[in-house]
mmCIF file of C-alpha atoms and ligand atoms in Angstrom:
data_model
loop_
_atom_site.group_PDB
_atom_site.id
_atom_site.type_symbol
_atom_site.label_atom_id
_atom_site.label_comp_id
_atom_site.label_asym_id
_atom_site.label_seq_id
_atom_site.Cartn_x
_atom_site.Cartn_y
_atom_site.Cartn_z
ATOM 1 C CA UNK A 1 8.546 -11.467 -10.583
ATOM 2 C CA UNK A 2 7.504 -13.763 -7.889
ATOM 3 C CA UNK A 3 7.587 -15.205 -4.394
ATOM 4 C CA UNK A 4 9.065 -18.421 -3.587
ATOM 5 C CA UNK A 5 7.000 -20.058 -1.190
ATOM 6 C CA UNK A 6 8.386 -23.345 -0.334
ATOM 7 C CA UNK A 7 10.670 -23.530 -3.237
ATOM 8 C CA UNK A 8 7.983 -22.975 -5.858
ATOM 9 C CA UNK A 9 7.923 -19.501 -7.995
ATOM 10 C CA UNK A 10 4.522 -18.290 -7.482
ATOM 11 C CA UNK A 11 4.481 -15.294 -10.256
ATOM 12 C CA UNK A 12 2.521 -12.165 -10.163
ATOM 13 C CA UNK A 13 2.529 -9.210 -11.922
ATOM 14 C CA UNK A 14 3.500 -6.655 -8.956
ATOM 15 C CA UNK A 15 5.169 -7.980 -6.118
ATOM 16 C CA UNK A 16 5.063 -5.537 -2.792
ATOM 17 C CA UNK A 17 7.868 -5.919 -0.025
ATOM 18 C CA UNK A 18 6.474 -5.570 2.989
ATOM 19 C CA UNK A 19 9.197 -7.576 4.803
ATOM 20 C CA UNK A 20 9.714 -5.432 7.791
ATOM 21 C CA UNK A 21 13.629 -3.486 8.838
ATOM 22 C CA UNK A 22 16.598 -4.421 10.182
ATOM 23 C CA UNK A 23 17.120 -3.714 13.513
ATOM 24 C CA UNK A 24 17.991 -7.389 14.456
ATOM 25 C CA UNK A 25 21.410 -6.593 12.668
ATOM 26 C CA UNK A 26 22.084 -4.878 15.955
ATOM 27 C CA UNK A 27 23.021 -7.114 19.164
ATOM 28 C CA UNK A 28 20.657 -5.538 21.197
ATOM 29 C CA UNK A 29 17.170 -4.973 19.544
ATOM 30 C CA UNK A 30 13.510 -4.643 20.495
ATOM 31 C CA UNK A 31 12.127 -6.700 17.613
ATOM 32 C CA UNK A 32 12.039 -9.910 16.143
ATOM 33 C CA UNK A 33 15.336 -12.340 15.262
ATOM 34 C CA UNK A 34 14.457 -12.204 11.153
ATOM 35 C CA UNK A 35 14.166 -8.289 11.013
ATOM 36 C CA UNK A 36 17.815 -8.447 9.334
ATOM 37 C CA UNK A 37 16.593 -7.380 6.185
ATOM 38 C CA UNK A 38 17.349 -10.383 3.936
ATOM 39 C CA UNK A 39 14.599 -9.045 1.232
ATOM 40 C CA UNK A 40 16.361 -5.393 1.037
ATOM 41 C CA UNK A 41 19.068 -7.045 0.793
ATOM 42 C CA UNK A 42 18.413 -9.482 -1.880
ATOM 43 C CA UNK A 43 16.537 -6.491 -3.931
ATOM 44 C CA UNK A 44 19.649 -4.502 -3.513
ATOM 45 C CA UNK A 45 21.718 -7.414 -5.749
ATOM 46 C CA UNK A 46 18.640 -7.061 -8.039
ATOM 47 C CA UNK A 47 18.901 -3.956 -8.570
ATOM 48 C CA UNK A 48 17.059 -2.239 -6.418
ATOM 49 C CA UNK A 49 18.265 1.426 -4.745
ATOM 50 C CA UNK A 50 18.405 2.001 -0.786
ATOM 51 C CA UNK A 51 18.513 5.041 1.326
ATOM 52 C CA UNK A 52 18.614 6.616 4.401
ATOM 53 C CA UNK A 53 20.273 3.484 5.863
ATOM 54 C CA UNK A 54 22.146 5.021 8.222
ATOM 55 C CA UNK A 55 19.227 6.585 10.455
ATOM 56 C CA UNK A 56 18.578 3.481 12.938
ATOM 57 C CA UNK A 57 16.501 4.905 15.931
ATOM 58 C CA UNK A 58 17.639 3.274 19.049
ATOM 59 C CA UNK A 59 14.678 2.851 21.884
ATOM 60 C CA UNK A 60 16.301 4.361 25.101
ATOM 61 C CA UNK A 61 14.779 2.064 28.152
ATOM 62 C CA UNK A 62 15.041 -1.442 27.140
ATOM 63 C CA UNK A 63 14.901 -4.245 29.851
ATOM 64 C CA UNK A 64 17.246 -7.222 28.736
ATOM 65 C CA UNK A 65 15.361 -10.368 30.146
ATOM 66 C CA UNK A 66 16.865 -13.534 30.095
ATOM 67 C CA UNK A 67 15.216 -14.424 26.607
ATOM 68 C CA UNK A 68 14.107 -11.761 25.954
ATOM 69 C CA UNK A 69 13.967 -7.827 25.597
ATOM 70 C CA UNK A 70 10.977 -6.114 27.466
ATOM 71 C CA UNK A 71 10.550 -2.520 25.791
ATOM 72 C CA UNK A 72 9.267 -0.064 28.400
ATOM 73 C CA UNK A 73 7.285 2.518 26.587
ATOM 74 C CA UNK A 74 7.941 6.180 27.020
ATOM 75 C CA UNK A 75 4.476 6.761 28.230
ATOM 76 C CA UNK A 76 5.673 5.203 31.791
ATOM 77 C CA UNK A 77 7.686 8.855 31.598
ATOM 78 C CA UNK A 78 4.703 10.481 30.803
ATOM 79 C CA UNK A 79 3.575 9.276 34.129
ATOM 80 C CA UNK A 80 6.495 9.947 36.083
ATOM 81 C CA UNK A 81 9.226 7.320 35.637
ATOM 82 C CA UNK A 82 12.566 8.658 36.599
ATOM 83 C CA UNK A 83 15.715 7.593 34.645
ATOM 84 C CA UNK A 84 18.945 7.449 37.292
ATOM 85 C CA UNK A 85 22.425 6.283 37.512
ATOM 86 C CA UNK A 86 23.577 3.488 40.140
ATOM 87 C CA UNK A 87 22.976 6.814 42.810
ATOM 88 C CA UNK A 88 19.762 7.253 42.337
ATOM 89 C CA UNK A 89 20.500 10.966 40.641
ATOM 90 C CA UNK A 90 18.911 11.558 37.399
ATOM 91 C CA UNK A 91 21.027 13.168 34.332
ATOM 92 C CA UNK A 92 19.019 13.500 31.472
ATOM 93 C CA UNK A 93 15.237 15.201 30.648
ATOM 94 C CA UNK A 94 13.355 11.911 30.506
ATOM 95 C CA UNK A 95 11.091 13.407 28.112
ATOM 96 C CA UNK A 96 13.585 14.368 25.588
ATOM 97 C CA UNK A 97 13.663 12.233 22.020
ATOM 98 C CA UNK A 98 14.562 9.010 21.900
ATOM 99 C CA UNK A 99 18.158 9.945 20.407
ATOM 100 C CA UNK A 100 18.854 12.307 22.553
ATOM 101 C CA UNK A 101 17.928 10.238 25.920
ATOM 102 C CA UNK A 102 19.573 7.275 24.091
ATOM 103 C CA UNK A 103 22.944 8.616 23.462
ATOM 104 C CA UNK A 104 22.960 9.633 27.493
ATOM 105 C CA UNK A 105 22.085 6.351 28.605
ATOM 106 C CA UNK A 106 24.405 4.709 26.459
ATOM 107 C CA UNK A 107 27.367 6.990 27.590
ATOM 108 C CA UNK A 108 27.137 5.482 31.247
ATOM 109 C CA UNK A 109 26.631 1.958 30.034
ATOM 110 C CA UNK A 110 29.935 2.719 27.991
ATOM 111 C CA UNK A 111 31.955 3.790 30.948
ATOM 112 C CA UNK A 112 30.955 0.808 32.888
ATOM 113 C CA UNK A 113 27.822 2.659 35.067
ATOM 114 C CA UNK A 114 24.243 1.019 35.100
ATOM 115 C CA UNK A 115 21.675 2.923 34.417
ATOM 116 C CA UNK A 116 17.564 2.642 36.013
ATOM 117 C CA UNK A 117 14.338 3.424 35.299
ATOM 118 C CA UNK A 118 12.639 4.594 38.500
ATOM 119 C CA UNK A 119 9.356 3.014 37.790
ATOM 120 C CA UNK A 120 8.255 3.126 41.926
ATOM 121 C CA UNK A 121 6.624 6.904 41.769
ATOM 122 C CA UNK A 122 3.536 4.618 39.685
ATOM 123 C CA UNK A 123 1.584 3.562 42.145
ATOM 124 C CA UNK A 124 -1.045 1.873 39.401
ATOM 125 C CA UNK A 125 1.668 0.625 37.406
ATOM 126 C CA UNK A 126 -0.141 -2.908 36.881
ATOM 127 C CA UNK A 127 -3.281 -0.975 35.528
ATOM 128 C CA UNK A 128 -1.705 1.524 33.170
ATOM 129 C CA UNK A 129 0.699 -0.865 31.850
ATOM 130 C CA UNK A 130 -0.316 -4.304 32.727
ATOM 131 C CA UNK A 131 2.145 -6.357 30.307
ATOM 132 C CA UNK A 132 5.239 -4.602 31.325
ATOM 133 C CA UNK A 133 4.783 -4.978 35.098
ATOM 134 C CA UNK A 134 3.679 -8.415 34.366
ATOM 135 C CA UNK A 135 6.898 -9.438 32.134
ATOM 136 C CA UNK A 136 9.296 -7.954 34.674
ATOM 137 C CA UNK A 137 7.399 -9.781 37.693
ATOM 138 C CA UNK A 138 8.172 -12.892 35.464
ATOM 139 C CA UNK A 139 11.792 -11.865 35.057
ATOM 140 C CA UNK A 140 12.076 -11.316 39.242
ATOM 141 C CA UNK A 141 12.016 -7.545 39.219
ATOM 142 C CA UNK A 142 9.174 -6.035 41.210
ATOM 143 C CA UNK A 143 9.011 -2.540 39.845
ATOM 144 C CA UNK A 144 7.193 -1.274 42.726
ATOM 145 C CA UNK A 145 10.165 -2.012 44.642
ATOM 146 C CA UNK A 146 13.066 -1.651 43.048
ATOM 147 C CA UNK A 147 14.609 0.547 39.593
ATOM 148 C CA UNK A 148 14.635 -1.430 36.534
ATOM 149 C CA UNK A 149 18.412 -1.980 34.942
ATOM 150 C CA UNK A 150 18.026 -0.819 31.241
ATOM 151 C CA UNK A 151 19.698 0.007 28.184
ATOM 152 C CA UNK A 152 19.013 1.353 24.787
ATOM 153 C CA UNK A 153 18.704 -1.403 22.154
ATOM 154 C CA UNK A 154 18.084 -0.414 18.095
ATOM 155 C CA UNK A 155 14.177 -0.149 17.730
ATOM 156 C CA UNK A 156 13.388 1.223 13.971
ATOM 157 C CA UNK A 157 15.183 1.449 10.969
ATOM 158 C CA UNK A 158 14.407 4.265 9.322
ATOM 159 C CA UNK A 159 15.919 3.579 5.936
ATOM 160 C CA UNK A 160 15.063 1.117 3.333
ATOM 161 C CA UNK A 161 14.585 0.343 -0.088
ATOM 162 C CA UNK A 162 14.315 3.867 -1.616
ATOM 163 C CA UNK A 163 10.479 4.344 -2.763
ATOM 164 C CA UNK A 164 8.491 7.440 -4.755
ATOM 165 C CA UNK A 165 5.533 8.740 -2.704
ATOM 166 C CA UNK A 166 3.747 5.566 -4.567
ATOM 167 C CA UNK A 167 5.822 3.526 -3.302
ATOM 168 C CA UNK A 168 7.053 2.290 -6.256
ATOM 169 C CA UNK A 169 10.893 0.700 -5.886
ATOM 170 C CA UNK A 170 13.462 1.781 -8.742
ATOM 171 C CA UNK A 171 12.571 -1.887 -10.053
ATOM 172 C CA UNK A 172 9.748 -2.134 -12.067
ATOM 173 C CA UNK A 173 6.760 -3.934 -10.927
ATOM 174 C CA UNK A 174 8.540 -4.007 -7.299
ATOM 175 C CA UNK A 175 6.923 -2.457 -4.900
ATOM 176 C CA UNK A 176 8.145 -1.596 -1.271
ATOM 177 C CA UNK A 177 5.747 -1.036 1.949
ATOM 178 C CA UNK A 178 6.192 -0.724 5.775
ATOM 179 C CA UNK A 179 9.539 -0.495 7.520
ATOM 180 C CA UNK A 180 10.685 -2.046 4.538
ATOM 181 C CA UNK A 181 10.407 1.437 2.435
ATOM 182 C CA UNK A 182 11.988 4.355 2.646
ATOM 183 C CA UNK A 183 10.438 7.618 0.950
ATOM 184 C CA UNK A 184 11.190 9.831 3.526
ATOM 185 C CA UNK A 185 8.166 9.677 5.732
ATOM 186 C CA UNK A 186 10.010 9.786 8.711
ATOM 187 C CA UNK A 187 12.909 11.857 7.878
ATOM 188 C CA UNK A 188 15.738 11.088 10.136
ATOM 189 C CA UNK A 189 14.237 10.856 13.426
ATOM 190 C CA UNK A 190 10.662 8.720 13.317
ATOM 191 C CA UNK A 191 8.307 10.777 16.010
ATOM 192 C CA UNK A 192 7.075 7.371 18.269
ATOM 193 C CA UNK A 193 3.833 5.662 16.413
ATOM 194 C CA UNK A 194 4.440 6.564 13.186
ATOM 195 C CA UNK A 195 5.436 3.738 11.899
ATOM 196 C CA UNK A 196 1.769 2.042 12.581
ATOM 197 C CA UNK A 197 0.746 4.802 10.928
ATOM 198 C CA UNK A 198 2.782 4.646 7.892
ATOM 199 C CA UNK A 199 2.056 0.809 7.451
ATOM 200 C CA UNK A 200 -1.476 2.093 7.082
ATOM 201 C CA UNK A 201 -1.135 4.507 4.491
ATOM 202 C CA UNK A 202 1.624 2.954 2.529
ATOM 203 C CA UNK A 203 -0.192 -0.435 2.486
ATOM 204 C CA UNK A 204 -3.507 1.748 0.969
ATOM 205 C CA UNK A 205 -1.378 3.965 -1.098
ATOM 206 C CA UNK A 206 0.549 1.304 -2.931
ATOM 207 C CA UNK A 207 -2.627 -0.648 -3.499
ATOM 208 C CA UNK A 208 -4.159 2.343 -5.670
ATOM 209 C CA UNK A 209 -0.818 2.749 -6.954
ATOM 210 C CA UNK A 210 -0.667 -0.544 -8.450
ATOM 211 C CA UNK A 211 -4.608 -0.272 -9.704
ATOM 212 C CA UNK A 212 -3.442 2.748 -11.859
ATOM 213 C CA UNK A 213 -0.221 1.380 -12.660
ATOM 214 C CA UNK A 214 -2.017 -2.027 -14.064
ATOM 215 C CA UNK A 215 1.519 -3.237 -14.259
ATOM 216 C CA UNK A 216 1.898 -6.722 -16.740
ATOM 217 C CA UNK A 217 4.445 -9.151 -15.951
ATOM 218 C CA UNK A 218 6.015 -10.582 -19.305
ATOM 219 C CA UNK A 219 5.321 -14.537 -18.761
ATOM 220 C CA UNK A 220 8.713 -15.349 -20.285
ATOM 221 C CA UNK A 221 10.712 -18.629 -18.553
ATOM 222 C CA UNK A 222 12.600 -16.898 -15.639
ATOM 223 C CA UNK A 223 16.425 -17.690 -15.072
ATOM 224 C CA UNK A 224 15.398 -18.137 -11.199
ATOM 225 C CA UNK A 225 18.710 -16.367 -9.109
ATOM 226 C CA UNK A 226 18.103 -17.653 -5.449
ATOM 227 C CA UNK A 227 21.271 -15.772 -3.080
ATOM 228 C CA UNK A 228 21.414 -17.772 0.279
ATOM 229 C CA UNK A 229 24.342 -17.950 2.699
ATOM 230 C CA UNK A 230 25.244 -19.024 6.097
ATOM 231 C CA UNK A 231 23.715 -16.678 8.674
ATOM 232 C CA UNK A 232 26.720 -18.366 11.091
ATOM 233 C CA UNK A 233 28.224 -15.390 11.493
ATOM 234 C CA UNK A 234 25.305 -13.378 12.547
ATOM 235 C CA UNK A 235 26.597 -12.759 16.447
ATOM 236 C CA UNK A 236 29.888 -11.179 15.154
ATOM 237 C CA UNK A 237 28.139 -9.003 12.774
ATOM 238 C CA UNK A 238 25.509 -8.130 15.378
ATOM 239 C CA UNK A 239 28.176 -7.620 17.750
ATOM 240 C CA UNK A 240 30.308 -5.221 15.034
ATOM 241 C CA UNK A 241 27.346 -2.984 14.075
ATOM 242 C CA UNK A 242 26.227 -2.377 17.797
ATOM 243 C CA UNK A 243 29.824 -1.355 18.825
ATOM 244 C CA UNK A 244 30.860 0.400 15.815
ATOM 245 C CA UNK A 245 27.524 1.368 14.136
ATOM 246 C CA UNK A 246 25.465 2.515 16.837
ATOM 247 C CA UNK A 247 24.169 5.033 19.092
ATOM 248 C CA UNK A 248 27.322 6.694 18.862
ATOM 249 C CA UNK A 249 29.708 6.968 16.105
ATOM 250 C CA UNK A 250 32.936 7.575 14.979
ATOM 251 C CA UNK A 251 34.916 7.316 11.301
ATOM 252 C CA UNK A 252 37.547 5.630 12.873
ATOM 253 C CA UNK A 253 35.226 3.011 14.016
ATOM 254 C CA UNK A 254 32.867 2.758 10.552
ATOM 255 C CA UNK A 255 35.661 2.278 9.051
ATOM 256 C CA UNK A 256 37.334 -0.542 10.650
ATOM 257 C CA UNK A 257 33.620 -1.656 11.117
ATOM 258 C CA UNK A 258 33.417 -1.769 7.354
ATOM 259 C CA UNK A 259 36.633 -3.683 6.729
ATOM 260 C CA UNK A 260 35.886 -6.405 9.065
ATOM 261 C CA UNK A 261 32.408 -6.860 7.967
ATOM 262 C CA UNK A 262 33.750 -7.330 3.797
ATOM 263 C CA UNK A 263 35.531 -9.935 5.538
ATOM 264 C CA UNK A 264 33.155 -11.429 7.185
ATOM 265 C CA UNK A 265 31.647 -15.098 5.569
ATOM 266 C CA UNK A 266 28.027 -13.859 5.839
ATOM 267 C CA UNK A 267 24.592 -14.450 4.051
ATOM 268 C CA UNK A 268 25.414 -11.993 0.505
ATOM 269 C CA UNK A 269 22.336 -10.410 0.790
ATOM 270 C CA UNK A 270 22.840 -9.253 4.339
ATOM 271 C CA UNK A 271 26.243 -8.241 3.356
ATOM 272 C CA UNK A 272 25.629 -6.025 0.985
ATOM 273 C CA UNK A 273 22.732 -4.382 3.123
ATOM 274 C CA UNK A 274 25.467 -3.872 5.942
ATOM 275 C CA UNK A 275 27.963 -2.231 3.751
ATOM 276 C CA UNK A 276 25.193 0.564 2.294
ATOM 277 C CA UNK A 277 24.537 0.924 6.528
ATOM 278 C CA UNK A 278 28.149 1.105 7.018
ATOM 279 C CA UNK A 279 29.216 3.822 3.593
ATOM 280 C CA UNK A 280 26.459 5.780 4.687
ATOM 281 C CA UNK A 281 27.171 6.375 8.002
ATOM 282 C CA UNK A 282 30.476 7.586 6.973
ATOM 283 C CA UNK A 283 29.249 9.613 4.135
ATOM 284 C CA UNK A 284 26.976 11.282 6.627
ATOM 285 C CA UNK A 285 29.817 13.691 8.425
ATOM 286 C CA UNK A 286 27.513 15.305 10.671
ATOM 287 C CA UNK A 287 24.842 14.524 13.518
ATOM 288 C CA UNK A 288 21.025 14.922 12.374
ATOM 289 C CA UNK A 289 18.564 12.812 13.621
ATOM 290 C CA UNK A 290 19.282 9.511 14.865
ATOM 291 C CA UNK A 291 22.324 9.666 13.488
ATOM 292 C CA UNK A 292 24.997 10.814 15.908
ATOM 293 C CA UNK A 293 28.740 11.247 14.898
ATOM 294 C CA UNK A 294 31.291 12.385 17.835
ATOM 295 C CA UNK A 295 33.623 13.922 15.603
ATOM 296 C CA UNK A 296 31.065 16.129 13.458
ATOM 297 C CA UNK A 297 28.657 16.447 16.408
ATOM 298 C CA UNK A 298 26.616 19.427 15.073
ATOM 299 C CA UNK A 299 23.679 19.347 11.908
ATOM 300 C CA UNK A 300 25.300 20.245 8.417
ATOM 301 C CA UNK A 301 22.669 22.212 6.795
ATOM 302 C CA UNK A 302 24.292 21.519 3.532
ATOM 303 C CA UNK A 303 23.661 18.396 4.063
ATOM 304 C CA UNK A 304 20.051 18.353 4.261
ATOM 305 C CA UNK A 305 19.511 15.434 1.424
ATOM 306 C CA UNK A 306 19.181 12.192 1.437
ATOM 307 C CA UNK A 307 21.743 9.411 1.125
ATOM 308 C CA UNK A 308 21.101 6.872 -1.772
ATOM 309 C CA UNK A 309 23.094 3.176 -2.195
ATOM 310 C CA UNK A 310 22.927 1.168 -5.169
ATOM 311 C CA UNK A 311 24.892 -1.900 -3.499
ATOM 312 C CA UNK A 312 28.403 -0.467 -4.789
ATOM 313 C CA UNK A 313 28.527 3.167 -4.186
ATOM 314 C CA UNK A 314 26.697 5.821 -1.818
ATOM 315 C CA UNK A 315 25.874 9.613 -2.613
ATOM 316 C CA UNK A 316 23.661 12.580 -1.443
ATOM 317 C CA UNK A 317 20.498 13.474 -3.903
ATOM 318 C CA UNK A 318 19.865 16.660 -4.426
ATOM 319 C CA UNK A 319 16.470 18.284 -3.216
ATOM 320 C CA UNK A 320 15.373 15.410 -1.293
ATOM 321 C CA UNK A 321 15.321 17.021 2.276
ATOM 322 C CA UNK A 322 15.986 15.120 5.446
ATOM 323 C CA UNK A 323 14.454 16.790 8.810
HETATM 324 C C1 LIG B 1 8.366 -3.914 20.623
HETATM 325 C C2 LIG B 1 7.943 -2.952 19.559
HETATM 326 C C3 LIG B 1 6.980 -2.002 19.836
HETATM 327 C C4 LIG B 1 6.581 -1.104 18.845
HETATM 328 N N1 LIG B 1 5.623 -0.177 19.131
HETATM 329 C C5 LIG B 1 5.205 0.668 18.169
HETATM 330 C C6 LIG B 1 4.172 1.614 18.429
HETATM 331 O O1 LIG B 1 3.643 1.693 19.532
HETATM 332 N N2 LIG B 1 3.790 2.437 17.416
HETATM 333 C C7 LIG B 1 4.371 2.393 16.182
HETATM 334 O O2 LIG B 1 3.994 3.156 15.294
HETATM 335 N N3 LIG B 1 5.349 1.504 15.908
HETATM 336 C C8 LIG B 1 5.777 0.644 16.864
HETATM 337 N N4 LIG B 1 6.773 -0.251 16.582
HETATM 338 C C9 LIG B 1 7.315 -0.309 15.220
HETATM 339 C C10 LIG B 1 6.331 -1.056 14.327
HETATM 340 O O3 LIG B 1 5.845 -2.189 15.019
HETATM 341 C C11 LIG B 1 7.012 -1.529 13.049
HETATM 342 O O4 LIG B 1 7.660 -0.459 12.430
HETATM 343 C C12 LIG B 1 5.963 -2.095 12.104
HETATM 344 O O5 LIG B 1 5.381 -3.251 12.687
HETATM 345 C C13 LIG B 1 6.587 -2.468 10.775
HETATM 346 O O6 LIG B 1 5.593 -3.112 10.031
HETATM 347 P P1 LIG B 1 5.956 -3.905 8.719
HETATM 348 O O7 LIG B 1 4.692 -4.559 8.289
HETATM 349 O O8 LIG B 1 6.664 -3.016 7.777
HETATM 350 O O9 LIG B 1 7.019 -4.994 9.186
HETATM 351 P P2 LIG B 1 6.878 -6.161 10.270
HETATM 352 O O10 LIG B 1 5.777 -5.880 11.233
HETATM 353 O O11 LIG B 1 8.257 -6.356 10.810
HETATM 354 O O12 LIG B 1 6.430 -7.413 9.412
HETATM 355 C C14 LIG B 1 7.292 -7.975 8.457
HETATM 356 C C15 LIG B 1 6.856 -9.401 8.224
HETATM 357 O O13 LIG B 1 7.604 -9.942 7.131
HETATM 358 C C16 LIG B 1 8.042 -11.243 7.484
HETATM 359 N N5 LIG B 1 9.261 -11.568 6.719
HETATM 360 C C17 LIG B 1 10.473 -10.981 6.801
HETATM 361 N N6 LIG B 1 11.339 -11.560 5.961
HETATM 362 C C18 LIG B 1 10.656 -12.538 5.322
HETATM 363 C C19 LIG B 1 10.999 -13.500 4.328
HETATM 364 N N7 LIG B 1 12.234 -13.582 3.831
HETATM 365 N N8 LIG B 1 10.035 -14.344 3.894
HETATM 366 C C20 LIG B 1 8.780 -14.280 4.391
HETATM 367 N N9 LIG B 1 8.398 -13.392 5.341
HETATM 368 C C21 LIG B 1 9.326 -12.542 5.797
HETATM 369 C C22 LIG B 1 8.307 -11.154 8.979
HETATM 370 O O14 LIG B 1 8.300 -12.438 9.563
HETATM 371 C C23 LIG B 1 7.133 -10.300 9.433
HETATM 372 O O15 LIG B 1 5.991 -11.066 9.682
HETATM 373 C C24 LIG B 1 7.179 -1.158 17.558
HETATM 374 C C25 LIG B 1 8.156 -2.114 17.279
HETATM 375 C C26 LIG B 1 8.533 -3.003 18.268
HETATM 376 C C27 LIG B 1 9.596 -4.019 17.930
#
């Protein structure tokens, strides 16, 4: 194994993936444009197993700048900011999780309301949060004076390539950190700061993992398989998995969803990433976590295990409880 760094194969014995999720696949996200999880992808066609794909935590109060999305931490709520509809009436527990006030904002947007965070009960809102007033000053909203339009827009992806508690991948000598993993650290509903947490003791863990593992890389002449494709289709995809793959969801929907993303000219390794997202959602007929389904809208107790994808097929293993 190796990394290609400018189009050289630097080899190594381990190699750890520590390439971040893929919440950009979403048209609406909080992070950064490459979290589309090429590498997941690309170890998926190598191989590798996924799981938990379909858990994708949504962050409920999103501000959608110009170029940019300004995340407005729950904390704000902690002090007091109010989330209302267009007449200034509030409908949901603002302190709720992140699913459940998600799914509520998300409902308005849907039927065409707009939806506000009430940010003008702060009177030191500059001092307790200094780059959030200062970004929306920037994008002409003075939250002292007046509610702040947001949305929910995908935050964390819970699922990834499917690790042991060492994170070791199901490929030898590949080893998967971060966002990146999935081992079932978060379960199906990541509690807020967790995931700086886990890149803590996932990046330690693996690191003693591979000093007792001592893992040898044969030096053998590699037959180099490089997967690239066109990313050109990256705003319909985007577009597909945030109305049909989102906050809330439907079989109907993943379905078609799923047929018009196989035909969709797209990047292989993104592809195939999309389709485990997609098969798992449906496979998952019930609502746990971040995963909401209208038409099974109640937690399946039987289905308390986690969902594994090995780029064809998806299926429940046994005794590996989801919370
Ligand atoms: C706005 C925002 C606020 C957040 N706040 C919190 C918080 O308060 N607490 C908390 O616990 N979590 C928070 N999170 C989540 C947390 O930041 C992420 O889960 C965490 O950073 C993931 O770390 P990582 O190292 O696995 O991946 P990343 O931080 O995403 O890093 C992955 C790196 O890999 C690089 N990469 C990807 N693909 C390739 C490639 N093909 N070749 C080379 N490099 C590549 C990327 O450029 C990136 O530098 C927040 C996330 C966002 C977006």
């Amino acid at each position: 194994y190796g990394v290609i760094v400018n189009g050289e194969l630097i080899r190594s014995d381990a190699v750890v993936l520590a390439s971040g999720g893929y919440s950009a696949l979403y048209k609406y996200f909080s992070g950064v444009d490459s979290a589309i999880g090429v590498l997941i992808g690309d170890a998926i066609i190598k191989g590798a197993i996924a799981s938990s794909l379909e858990f994708i935590q949504f962050h409920p109060t999103a501000f959608i700048g110009k170029n940019r999305v300004i995340l407005i931490s729950e904390s704000l709520r902690g002090f007091g900011a109010k989330i209302i509809d267009s007449n200034g009436k509030r409908f949901v527990n603002e302190l709720a999780t992140r699913d459940i006030v998600s799914r509520e904002i998300f409902r308005r947007i849907i039927s065409g309301e707009r939806v506000f965070l009430d940010l003008r009960g702060i009177n030191n809102i500059e001092e307790i949060s200094p780059f959030v007033y200062n970004s929306l000053v920037e994008e002409g909203i003075d939250p002292k004076e007046d509610p702040v339009p947001i949305m929910p827009v995908a935050h964390y992806t819970i699922g990834g390539l499917f690790t042991d508690l060492y994170y070791r991948t199901t490929i030898r000598r590949l080893y998967a950190i971060g966002e990146s993993a999935e081992n079932g650290f978060h379960g199906a509903n990541r509690l807020a700061s967790n995931s700086l947490l886990e890149c803590v003791v996932s990046g330690i863990e693996v690191a003693r993992t591979i000093a007792r593992d001592q893992p040898k890389s044969p030096r053998s002449p590699v037959n180099l398989k490089v997967f690239e494709g066109s990313l050109d289709s990256i705003g319909d995809l985007r577009e597909i998995l945030w109305n049909s793959v989102g906050i809330i969801r439907e079989e109907r929907d993943l379905k078609e969803a799923l047929k018009k993303v196989e035909m969709l000219e797209i990047d292989p390794r993104i592809k195939i990433l999309v389709i485990g997202i997609i098969k798992s959602a449906i496979l998952r007929r019930e609502s746990r976590g971040t995963h909401y389904r209208v038409d099974y809208p109640t937690i399946n107790h039987k289905l308390s295990k986690r969902i594994i994808y090995d780029g064809r097929v998806v299926r429940f293993i046994g005794d590996q409880h989801v919370a």
